[in-house]
Amino acid sequence: MAPSRRHCGWEMTPLSVCLLLSILMFQPALAKVCNDYTRHGQDNSWFSGDNEKLPIMVLMPMNESALMSSISQGIEPAVQLAIQHIKESRNYKFSLITKIYDTECDNAKGLRAFFDAICYGPKHLMIFGGVCPSVTSIIAESLEGWNLVQLSFAATTPVLADKKKYPNFFRTVPSDNAVNPAVVKFLNFYNWSRVGTLTQDVQRFSEVRNDLTNELEKADIQIADTESFSNDPCVNVKKLKDNDVRIIIGQFDENLASKVFCCAYNLNMYGSKYQWIIPGWYQGNWWEQANSTNCTTRKLLTAMEGYIAVDFEPLSAKQVKGISGRTPKEYEREYSKELQQKGVEPSKYHGFAYDGIWVIAKTLTRVMDLLQHKERQDMYHNFTVDDREVGRLVLDVMNETNFYGVTGQVMFRNGERMGTIKFTQFQEGQEVKVGEYNAIADVLDLINNTMRFQGVEPPKDRTFVRLQRRNINVPLYSILSVITILGMLMAGAFLFFNIKNRNHRLIKMSSPYMNNLIILGGMLSYSSIFLFGLDGALVSDKEFEALCTVRTWILIVGYTTAFGAMFAKTWRVHAIFKNVKMKKKIIKDQKLLIIVGGMLLIDLCILICWQIVDPLKRTVEEYSLEADPQGQDIAIRPFLEHCENTHMTIWLGIVYAYKGLLMLFGCFLAWETRNVSIPALNDSKYIGMSVYNVGIMCIIGAAVSFLTRDQPNVQFCIVALVIIFCSTITLCLVFVPKFITMRTNPDAATQNRRLKFNTNQKKEDSKMSTSVTSVNQANTSRLDGLQTDNHRLRMKITELDKELEEVTMQLQDTPEKTPYIKQNHYGDVNNILSIRNFTDSKEGEKSILKNHLEQKPQAQWGSMDPSRINRGPLEDINSPEHIQRRLSLQLPILHHAYLPSIGGVDASCTSPNPSPSSSPRHRHIPPSYRVMVSGL
């Protein structure tokens, strides 16, 4: 602060100096009189005599045209009533004389009135008054220089609470900041820990808002949003709603209050979910007088219903006799009579003015006692006191004030009145008192059964969010689990069937070990469904993370086990029947197990790297808020647990790529072996069907599962059904045909259908042409020629078969002619065998013909029908008797010829019939004709 200056014998601040000098420059005569007056010596008779009249300077606007003059008009009766009661009490040796100076709520006029009171008035001991904030703050700032103490009854601006700037200022009325501790206490009572503020952009309200912010921070109450506005509050009210502010503390005057509640009505920010807390000093029916909005009164009343208004208590609610010997009610009756006599309107500050006069009386009494005590202690009897000493004594005594008045207990803390704050609630068009706060005791007292909230309970300070897990529906999980168990029972039945009949020719040729692996893979896939249905509602977080890994491993391993075994079987068929250069290829089950193990090893490498580098973790995905279906004042925030990691896309891509290549390889093998016509060996058709169904279902299931990741029931249902369908269709396609064949015709599956002649020879030739085409599709022209030769040679085979059979029959009738017949027909037999070897590119048919030639030489010779001699060669050789006789010899040879290819008995060492070469009658046949029949 700049150095103080002395003018007229008083110490003044620069602002006061400038203003007073501006007045004195235009009225030098007044300055001269004021200077002469201040030269008088100190008068000590005011504190030593009895019945002294002590002048008190009263500053307030009295002109009816001045702002806030209505307050002053209702104050004067209360002041006079207090002075009268002081006289009647007979406890005071003096009488107070009040001189009112009209400030007109104007800074210049207020300073002029203050200067006139100093220069021309009596020696004022104290200043009483100060209504307009601007005038009061200017005068209060200079009081220290004048050695005067001011006591205000109506200045509530928080600016005057700064004791560094206004050390000599007191007020009996609580400041606007005094409501903040009461508001904090009220918030704590209802456990509201999250609020928002809406403040009019005016210094008075901004000061209150800043102090409230400090109080809220001390009480650990969150300020969710702070909004301020100048004219249109709708944008700011909308922001409060967007930030989910339920408890709104407003600081604005009644003119803008109607706009605020109009916006609140339009934004539906009223009712059981919201609580508004606003100042309580508005005039009665303010919503009708200050309604400048497009909202009707009914809409405003609807939005205003239930708001809480906070203001100081003008009169104490406790009917206790105070310092005047009267209760607040008794005083109010006397005050009302004075108003009626003078015909003026009441002022809400009249009780504080009444108690203020009593404060001055008690203060001056105490100061007089102190001065008299000092005077008696003065041994020289020339005791004098200056204005500075009097001002200091008055200041000290004021801080010690403590009595009970009509406004409650009167006490100052740093010059601020520790008063009573009342709470009122707007109920059905009027404000009803619901409680009060005692600042001295720091106690909030709410009146029972007066607070009415529009809901069944007080509003919540925020939208309480209840996290709700989107879990798997228990009935759905139960149904799918039952279906899964049925599938596993079916797989178990297939396993039992496969193990029980593992030595049967049909099952043995289809590799029972590989079948067991297919069933094991299907059961692993089934079991993963139980794990996919478990979520955080049934297991802990750590267990859920473990499930993320376990179910992934089980599903991947199960898929590879099942389809790997199927593809390994198909590869063996492909390796045997598509390698036309090799006469014999032995591929045992051990080699197939190694192939499946290699596939599983690749899976394990991928899974182990996945687990070490980037393991699956439990992640929580939260979704947008949803209204409570039961209508409660809460919001539901669904959340869903996922199994994810940092590079989920990369790892899934690796797995999908590997499985896709495996399926493509299986499709290739199935296509290549589609014409192998031994059902016990070849599952290519069923593998193709399985791959097709599994591929389509996996693609559809993966896409739908990704799109429904926020719907766990749908996602789980789709995943489970896809696994069940794929596993079930695969197992059924592999084992149901075998089961049906075992029940109907167990030997038909092991027969080579190419050994049967069709009645339609052209259709059979077309099948053979298709088989040849699969071997060499590039040489089309050669195939056409071979097809023609094949048909011609088949016709010749038929003729030679007839001749061979006739020779055989003749041998049975005349065994002694065998050398001659053998000599004559040896070339024909060779021709037959050479033709067979050319047509089928294999040597099996030679053995068939030789066996047919050597076995049963006498069984049918004598029973030969002579009529056959006259039949055509093709008709006779295709007769049922000949076909049945040939098949009875060829099928056992064919079966034993294939067993070495799958690791069975070698055709060279075991035969269902005695080897033709062992017969002494056929030792002349060259050994090159002893061959293995492949069946194709």
Short mmCIF file of N, CA and C in Angstrom, two decimals, residues 346-411:
data_model
loop_
_atom_site.label_atom_id
_atom_site.label_comp_id
_atom_site.label_asym_id
_atom_site.label_seq_id
_atom_site.Cartn_x
_atom_site.Cartn_y
_atom_site.Cartn_z
N PRO A 346 -41.38 -3.54 6.03
CA PRO A 346 -40.35 -4.15 6.88
C PRO A 346 -39.09 -4.46 6.07
N SER A 347 -38.00 -4.57 6.78
CA SER A 347 -36.71 -4.95 6.18
C SER A 347 -36.24 -6.25 6.80
N LYS A 348 -35.67 -7.13 5.95
CA LYS A 348 -35.20 -8.39 6.46
C LYS A 348 -33.99 -8.24 7.37
N TYR A 349 -33.39 -7.05 7.36
CA TYR A 349 -32.19 -6.82 8.17
C TYR A 349 -32.51 -6.12 9.49
N HIS A 350 -33.78 -5.95 9.83
CA HIS A 350 -34.12 -5.16 11.02
C HIS A 350 -33.60 -5.82 12.29
N GLY A 351 -33.61 -7.15 12.36
CA GLY A 351 -33.10 -7.81 13.56
C GLY A 351 -31.60 -7.60 13.73
N PHE A 352 -30.87 -7.59 12.63
CA PHE A 352 -29.43 -7.37 12.73
C PHE A 352 -29.12 -5.92 13.10
N ALA A 353 -29.96 -4.98 12.65
CA ALA A 353 -29.79 -3.59 13.06
C ALA A 353 -30.10 -3.42 14.55
N TYR A 354 -31.15 -4.10 15.00
CA TYR A 354 -31.52 -4.03 16.42
C TYR A 354 -30.37 -4.58 17.28
N ASP A 355 -29.85 -5.75 16.93
CA ASP A 355 -28.74 -6.32 17.69
C ASP A 355 -27.48 -5.48 17.52
N GLY A 356 -27.32 -4.80 16.40
CA GLY A 356 -26.16 -3.96 16.19
C GLY A 356 -26.10 -2.79 17.16
N ILE A 357 -27.23 -2.19 17.44
CA ILE A 357 -27.27 -1.10 18.42
C ILE A 357 -26.88 -1.61 19.80
N TRP A 358 -27.33 -2.83 20.12
CA TRP A 358 -26.94 -3.41 21.39
C TRP A 358 -25.44 -3.73 21.42
N VAL A 359 -24.87 -4.11 20.29
CA VAL A 359 -23.42 -4.34 20.23
C VAL A 359 -22.68 -3.04 20.51
N ILE A 360 -23.11 -1.96 19.90
CA ILE A 360 -22.46 -0.67 20.12
C ILE A 360 -22.58 -0.25 21.58
N ALA A 361 -23.77 -0.45 22.16
CA ALA A 361 -23.97 -0.07 23.55
C ALA A 361 -23.06 -0.86 24.47
N LYS A 362 -22.98 -2.17 24.27
CA LYS A 362 -22.13 -2.98 25.12
C LYS A 362 -20.66 -2.65 24.88
N THR A 363 -20.29 -2.37 23.64
CA THR A 363 -18.89 -2.06 23.34
C THR A 363 -18.48 -0.75 24.01
N LEU A 364 -19.30 0.28 23.86
CA LEU A 364 -18.96 1.57 24.47
C LEU A 364 -18.97 1.49 26.00
N THR A 365 -19.85 0.69 26.54
CA THR A 365 -19.87 0.51 27.99
C THR A 365 -18.56 -0.11 28.46
N ARG A 366 -18.12 -1.12 27.71
CA ARG A 366 -16.88 -1.78 28.09
C ARG A 366 -15.68 -0.86 27.89
N VAL A 367 -15.67 -0.06 26.84
CA VAL A 367 -14.57 0.88 26.60
C VAL A 367 -14.55 1.95 27.70
N MET A 368 -15.73 2.45 28.07
CA MET A 368 -15.79 3.45 29.13
C MET A 368 -15.25 2.89 30.45
N ASP A 369 -15.58 1.64 30.72
CA ASP A 369 -15.08 1.03 31.96
C ASP A 369 -13.56 0.91 31.92
N LEU A 370 -13.01 0.55 30.78
CA LEU A 370 -11.56 0.42 30.66
C LEU A 370 -10.88 1.78 30.82
N LEU A 371 -11.45 2.81 30.20
CA LEU A 371 -10.85 4.15 30.30
C LEU A 371 -10.98 4.70 31.72
N GLN A 372 -12.11 4.45 32.34
CA GLN A 372 -12.26 4.92 33.71
C GLN A 372 -11.29 4.21 34.64
N HIS A 373 -11.07 2.93 34.35
CA HIS A 373 -10.12 2.19 35.17
C HIS A 373 -8.72 2.75 34.99
N LYS A 374 -8.35 3.08 33.80
CA LYS A 374 -7.04 3.69 33.56
C LYS A 374 -6.96 5.07 34.19
N GLU A 375 -8.06 5.77 34.17
CA GLU A 375 -8.05 7.12 34.74
C GLU A 375 -7.88 7.06 36.26
N ARG A 376 -8.45 6.10 36.89
CA ARG A 376 -8.31 5.98 38.33
C ARG A 376 -6.91 5.56 38.71
N GLN A 377 -6.26 4.84 37.81
CA GLN A 377 -4.89 4.41 38.09
C GLN A 377 -3.88 5.52 37.81
N ASP A 378 -4.31 6.61 37.19
CA ASP A 378 -3.39 7.70 36.88
C ASP A 378 -3.19 8.53 38.15
N MET A 379 -1.95 8.49 38.71
CA MET A 379 -1.66 9.18 39.97
C MET A 379 -1.55 10.68 39.80
N TYR A 380 -1.35 11.14 38.59
CA TYR A 380 -1.22 12.59 38.38
C TYR A 380 -2.54 13.24 38.03
N HIS A 381 -3.60 12.47 37.84
CA HIS A 381 -4.94 12.97 37.55
C HIS A 381 -4.98 13.88 36.33
N ASN A 382 -4.13 13.62 35.40
CA ASN A 382 -4.18 14.36 34.13
C ASN A 382 -4.28 13.39 32.95
N PHE A 383 -5.09 12.33 33.17
CA PHE A 383 -5.22 11.28 32.16
C PHE A 383 -5.97 11.79 30.95
N THR A 384 -5.42 11.57 29.81
CA THR A 384 -6.07 11.90 28.53
C THR A 384 -5.92 10.71 27.60
N VAL A 385 -6.74 10.65 26.62
CA VAL A 385 -6.72 9.56 25.65
C VAL A 385 -6.95 10.15 24.27
N ASP A 386 -6.24 9.65 23.29
CA ASP A 386 -6.41 10.15 21.93
C ASP A 386 -7.30 9.20 21.14
N ASP A 387 -7.59 9.63 19.93
CA ASP A 387 -8.50 8.83 19.08
C ASP A 387 -7.91 7.47 18.72
N ARG A 388 -6.61 7.40 18.57
CA ARG A 388 -5.99 6.13 18.21
C ARG A 388 -6.20 5.10 19.33
N GLU A 389 -6.04 5.55 20.58
CA GLU A 389 -6.22 4.65 21.70
C GLU A 389 -7.67 4.20 21.81
N VAL A 390 -8.59 5.15 21.62
CA VAL A 390 -10.01 4.79 21.68
C VAL A 390 -10.36 3.80 20.58
N GLY A 391 -9.85 4.07 19.37
CA GLY A 391 -10.14 3.15 18.26
C GLY A 391 -9.62 1.75 18.52
N ARG A 392 -8.42 1.65 19.11
CA ARG A 392 -7.86 0.34 19.40
C ARG A 392 -8.69 -0.39 20.45
N LEU A 393 -9.14 0.33 21.48
CA LEU A 393 -9.97 -0.29 22.51
C LEU A 393 -11.30 -0.76 21.95
N VAL A 394 -11.91 0.06 21.12
CA VAL A 394 -13.19 -0.32 20.52
C VAL A 394 -13.01 -1.60 19.66
N LEU A 395 -11.93 -1.65 18.93
CA LEU A 395 -11.66 -2.82 18.07
C LEU A 395 -11.47 -4.07 18.90
N ASP A 396 -10.75 -3.96 20.00
CA ASP A 396 -10.52 -5.14 20.84
C ASP A 396 -11.80 -5.60 21.51
N VAL A 397 -12.59 -4.66 21.99
CA VAL A 397 -13.83 -5.03 22.68
C VAL A 397 -14.83 -5.64 21.70
N MET A 398 -14.86 -5.15 20.48
CA MET A 398 -15.78 -5.70 19.48
C MET A 398 -15.48 -7.17 19.21
N ASN A 399 -14.21 -7.53 19.17
CA ASN A 399 -13.85 -8.92 18.93
C ASN A 399 -14.24 -9.83 20.09
N GLU A 400 -14.48 -9.25 21.28
CA GLU A 400 -14.87 -10.04 22.44
C GLU A 400 -16.37 -10.11 22.63
N THR A 401 -17.14 -9.55 21.71
CA THR A 401 -18.60 -9.50 21.84
C THR A 401 -19.18 -10.90 21.87
N ASN A 402 -20.08 -11.14 22.79
CA ASN A 402 -20.74 -12.43 22.88
C ASN A 402 -21.98 -12.26 23.76
N PHE A 403 -23.15 -12.23 23.15
CA PHE A 403 -24.42 -12.17 23.87
C PHE A 403 -25.50 -12.77 22.97
N TYR A 404 -26.66 -12.97 23.55
CA TYR A 404 -27.76 -13.55 22.80
C TYR A 404 -28.76 -12.46 22.47
N GLY A 405 -28.97 -12.25 21.19
CA GLY A 405 -29.89 -11.23 20.74
C GLY A 405 -31.09 -11.84 20.04
N VAL A 406 -31.82 -10.98 19.34
CA VAL A 406 -33.02 -11.47 18.66
C VAL A 406 -32.66 -12.28 17.42
N THR A 407 -31.45 -12.14 16.90
CA THR A 407 -31.00 -12.95 15.74
C THR A 407 -30.20 -14.17 16.16
N GLY A 408 -30.16 -14.42 17.45
CA GLY A 408 -29.39 -15.55 17.94
C GLY A 408 -28.18 -15.08 18.69
N GLN A 409 -27.24 -15.96 18.85
CA GLN A 409 -26.02 -15.63 19.57
C GLN A 409 -25.16 -14.72 18.71
N VAL A 410 -24.79 -13.57 19.27
CA VAL A 410 -24.01 -12.59 18.55
C VAL A 410 -22.55 -12.77 18.92
N MET A 411 -21.75 -13.14 17.94
CA MET A 411 -20.33 -13.37 18.16
C MET A 411 -19.61 -13.08 16.86
#
